[in-house]
CSV table of C-alpha atoms in Angstrom, one decimal:
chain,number,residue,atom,x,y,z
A,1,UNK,CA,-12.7,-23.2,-15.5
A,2,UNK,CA,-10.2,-22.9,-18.4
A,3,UNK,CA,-9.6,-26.0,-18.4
A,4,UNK,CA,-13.0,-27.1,-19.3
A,5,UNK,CA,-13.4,-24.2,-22.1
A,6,UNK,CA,-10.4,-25.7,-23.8
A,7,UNK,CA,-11.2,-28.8,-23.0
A,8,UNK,CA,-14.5,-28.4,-24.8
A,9,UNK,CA,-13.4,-26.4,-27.4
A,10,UNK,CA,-10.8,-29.2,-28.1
A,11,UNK,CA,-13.4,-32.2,-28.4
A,12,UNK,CA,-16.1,-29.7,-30.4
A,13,UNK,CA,-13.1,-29.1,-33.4
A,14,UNK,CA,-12.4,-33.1,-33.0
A,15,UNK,CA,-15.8,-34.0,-33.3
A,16,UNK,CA,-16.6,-31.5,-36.7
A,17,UNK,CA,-13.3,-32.7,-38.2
A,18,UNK,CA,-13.6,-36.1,-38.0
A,19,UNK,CA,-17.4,-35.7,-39.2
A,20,UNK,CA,-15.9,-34.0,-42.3
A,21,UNK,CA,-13.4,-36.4,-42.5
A,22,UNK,CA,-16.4,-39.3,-42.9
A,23,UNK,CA,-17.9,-37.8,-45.4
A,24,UNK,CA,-15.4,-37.7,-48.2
A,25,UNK,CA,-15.5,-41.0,-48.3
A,26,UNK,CA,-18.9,-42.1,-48.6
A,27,UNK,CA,-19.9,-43.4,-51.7
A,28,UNK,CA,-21.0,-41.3,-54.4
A,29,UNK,CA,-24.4,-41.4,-55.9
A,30,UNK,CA,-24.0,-41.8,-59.9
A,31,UNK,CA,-27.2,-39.8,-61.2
A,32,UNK,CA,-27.4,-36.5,-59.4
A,33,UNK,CA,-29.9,-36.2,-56.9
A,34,UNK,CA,-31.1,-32.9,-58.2
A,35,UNK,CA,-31.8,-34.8,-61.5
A,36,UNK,CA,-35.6,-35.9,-60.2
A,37,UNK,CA,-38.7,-34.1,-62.2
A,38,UNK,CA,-41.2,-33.0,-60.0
A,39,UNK,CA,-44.0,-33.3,-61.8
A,40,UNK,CA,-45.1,-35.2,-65.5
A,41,UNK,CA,-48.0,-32.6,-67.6
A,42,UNK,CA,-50.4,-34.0,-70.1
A,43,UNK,CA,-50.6,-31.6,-72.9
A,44,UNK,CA,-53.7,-30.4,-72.0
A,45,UNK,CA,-52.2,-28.8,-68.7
A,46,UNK,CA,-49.3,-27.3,-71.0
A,47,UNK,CA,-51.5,-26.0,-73.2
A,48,UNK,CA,-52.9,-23.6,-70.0
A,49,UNK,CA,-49.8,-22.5,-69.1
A,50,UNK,CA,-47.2,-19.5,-70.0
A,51,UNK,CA,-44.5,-19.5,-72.5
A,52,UNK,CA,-41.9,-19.0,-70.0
A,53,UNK,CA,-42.8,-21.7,-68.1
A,54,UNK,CA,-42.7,-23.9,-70.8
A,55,UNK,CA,-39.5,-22.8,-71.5
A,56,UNK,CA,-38.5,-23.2,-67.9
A,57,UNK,CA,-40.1,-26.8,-67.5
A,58,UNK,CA,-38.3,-27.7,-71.3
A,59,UNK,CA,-34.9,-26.5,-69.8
A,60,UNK,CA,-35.5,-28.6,-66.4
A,61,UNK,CA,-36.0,-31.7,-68.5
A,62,UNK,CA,-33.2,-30.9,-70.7
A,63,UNK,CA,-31.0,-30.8,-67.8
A,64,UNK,CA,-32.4,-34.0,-65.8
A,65,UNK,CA,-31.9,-36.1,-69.2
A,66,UNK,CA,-28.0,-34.7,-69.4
A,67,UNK,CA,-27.9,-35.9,-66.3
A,68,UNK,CA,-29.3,-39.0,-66.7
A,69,UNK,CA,-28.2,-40.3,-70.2
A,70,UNK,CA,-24.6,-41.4,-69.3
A,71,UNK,CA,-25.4,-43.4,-66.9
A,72,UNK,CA,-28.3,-46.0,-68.3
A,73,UNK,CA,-26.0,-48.6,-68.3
A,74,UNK,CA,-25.4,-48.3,-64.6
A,75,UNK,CA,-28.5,-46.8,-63.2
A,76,UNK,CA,-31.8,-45.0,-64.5
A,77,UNK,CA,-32.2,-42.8,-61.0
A,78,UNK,CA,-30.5,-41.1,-58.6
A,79,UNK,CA,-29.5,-42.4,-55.3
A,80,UNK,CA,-27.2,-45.5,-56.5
A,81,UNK,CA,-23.8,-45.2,-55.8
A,82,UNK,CA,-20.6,-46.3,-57.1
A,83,UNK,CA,-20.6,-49.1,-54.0
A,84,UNK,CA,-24.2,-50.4,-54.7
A,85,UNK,CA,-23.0,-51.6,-58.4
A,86,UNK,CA,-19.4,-52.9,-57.1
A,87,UNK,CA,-17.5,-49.9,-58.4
A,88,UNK,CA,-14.8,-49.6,-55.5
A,89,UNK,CA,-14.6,-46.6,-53.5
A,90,UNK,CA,-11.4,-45.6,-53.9
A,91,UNK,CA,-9.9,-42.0,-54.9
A,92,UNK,CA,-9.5,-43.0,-58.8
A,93,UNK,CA,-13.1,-43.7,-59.1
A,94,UNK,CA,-14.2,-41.0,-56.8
A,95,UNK,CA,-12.8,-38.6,-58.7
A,96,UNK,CA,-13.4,-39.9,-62.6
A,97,UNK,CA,-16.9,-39.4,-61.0
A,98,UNK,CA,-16.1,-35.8,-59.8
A,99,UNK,CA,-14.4,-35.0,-63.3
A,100,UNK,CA,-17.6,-36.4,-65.1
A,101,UNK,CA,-19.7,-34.1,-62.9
A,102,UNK,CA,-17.8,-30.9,-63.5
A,103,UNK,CA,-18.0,-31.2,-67.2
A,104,UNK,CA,-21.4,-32.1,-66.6
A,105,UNK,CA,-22.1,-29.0,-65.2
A,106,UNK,CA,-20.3,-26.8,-67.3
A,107,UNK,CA,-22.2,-28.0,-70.5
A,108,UNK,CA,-25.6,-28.0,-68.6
A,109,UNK,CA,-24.3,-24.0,-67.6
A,110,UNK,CA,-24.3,-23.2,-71.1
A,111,UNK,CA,-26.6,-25.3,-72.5
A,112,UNK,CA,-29.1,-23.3,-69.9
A,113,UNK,CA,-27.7,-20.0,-71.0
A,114,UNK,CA,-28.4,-20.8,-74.6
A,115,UNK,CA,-31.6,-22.1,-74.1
A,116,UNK,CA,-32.9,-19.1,-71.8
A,117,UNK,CA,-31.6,-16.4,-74.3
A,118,UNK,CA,-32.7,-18.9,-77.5
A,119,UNK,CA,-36.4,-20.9,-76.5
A,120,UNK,CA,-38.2,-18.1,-76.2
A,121,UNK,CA,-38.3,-17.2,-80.0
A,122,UNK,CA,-39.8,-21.0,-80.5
A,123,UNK,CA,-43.5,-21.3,-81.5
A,124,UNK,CA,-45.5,-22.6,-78.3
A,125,UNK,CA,-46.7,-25.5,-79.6
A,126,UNK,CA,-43.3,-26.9,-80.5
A,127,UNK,CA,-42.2,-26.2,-76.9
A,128,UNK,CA,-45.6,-28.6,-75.7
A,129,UNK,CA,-43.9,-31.6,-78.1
A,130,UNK,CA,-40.9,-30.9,-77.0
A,131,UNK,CA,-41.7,-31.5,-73.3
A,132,UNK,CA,-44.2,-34.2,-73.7
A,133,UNK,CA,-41.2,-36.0,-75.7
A,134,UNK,CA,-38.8,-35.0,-73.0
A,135,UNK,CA,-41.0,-36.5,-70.3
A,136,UNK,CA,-41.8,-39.5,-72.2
A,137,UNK,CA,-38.0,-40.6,-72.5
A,138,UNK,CA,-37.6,-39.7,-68.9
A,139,UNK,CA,-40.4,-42.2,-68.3
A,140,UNK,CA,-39.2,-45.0,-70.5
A,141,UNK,CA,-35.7,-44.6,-68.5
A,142,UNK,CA,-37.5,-45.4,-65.4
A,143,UNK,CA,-39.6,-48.1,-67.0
A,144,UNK,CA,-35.4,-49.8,-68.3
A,145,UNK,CA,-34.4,-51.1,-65.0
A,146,UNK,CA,-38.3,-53.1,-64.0
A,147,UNK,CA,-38.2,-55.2,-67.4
């Protein structure tokens, strides 16, 4: 009876390390796949809603397009990866993509912190324009790759 715990525990830590072990090298996408939007509004729809969820949708597009711009020459949305476009798989790449991704995330960290403390003081309407032009480059990104 031991035997078989430890036996079992033995192939149950194999099996989680080596899935682990898979994983880190599978190919990265490029575009984060939390850069998506949800949902495109026609101004009439923004002009129903709240200021802070203006200012929430303009800082949601603000972050997808930071997430997004560095990477039109490569890919317009998320789920491409480094192997897809014949980037190779190796550690270097892997982790000039993890270094792009960090800094990536610390300027979208304060770029959000500014934004949260800073939007609200702007006049509705400007926030409207603002995320009709937002959306409207996100579209014409998506639009690049089918011409």
């Amino acid at each position: 009876m031991k035997w078989k715990i430890i036996f079992v525990s033995a192939f149950l830590l194999f099996a989680i390390g080596s899935t682990f072990a898979q994983t880190k090298n599978q190919p990265k996408s490029i575009i984060n796949k939390s850069a998506l939007i949800k949902k495109y509004y026609d101004q009439k729809e923004l002009i129903g809603m709240q200021k802070g969820d203006l200012v929430e949708l303009c800082i949601e597009r603000v972050a997808v397009l930071v997430k997004t711009i560095p990477y039109v020459a490569l890919a317009t949305k998320p789920g491409v990866t480094m192997s897809d476009l014949g980037i190779p798989n190796n550690p270097e790449y892997r982790k000039a993509l993890e270094s792009q991704e960090e800094a990536t995330n610390g300027y979208l960290e304060t770029t959000t912190e500014f934004q949260t403390k800073i939007l609200p003081y702007s006049d509705k309407d400007d926030l409207i324009s603002a995320i009709l032009f937002y959306e409207s480059i996100l579209k014409s990104l998506h639009e690049l790759k089918e011409m």
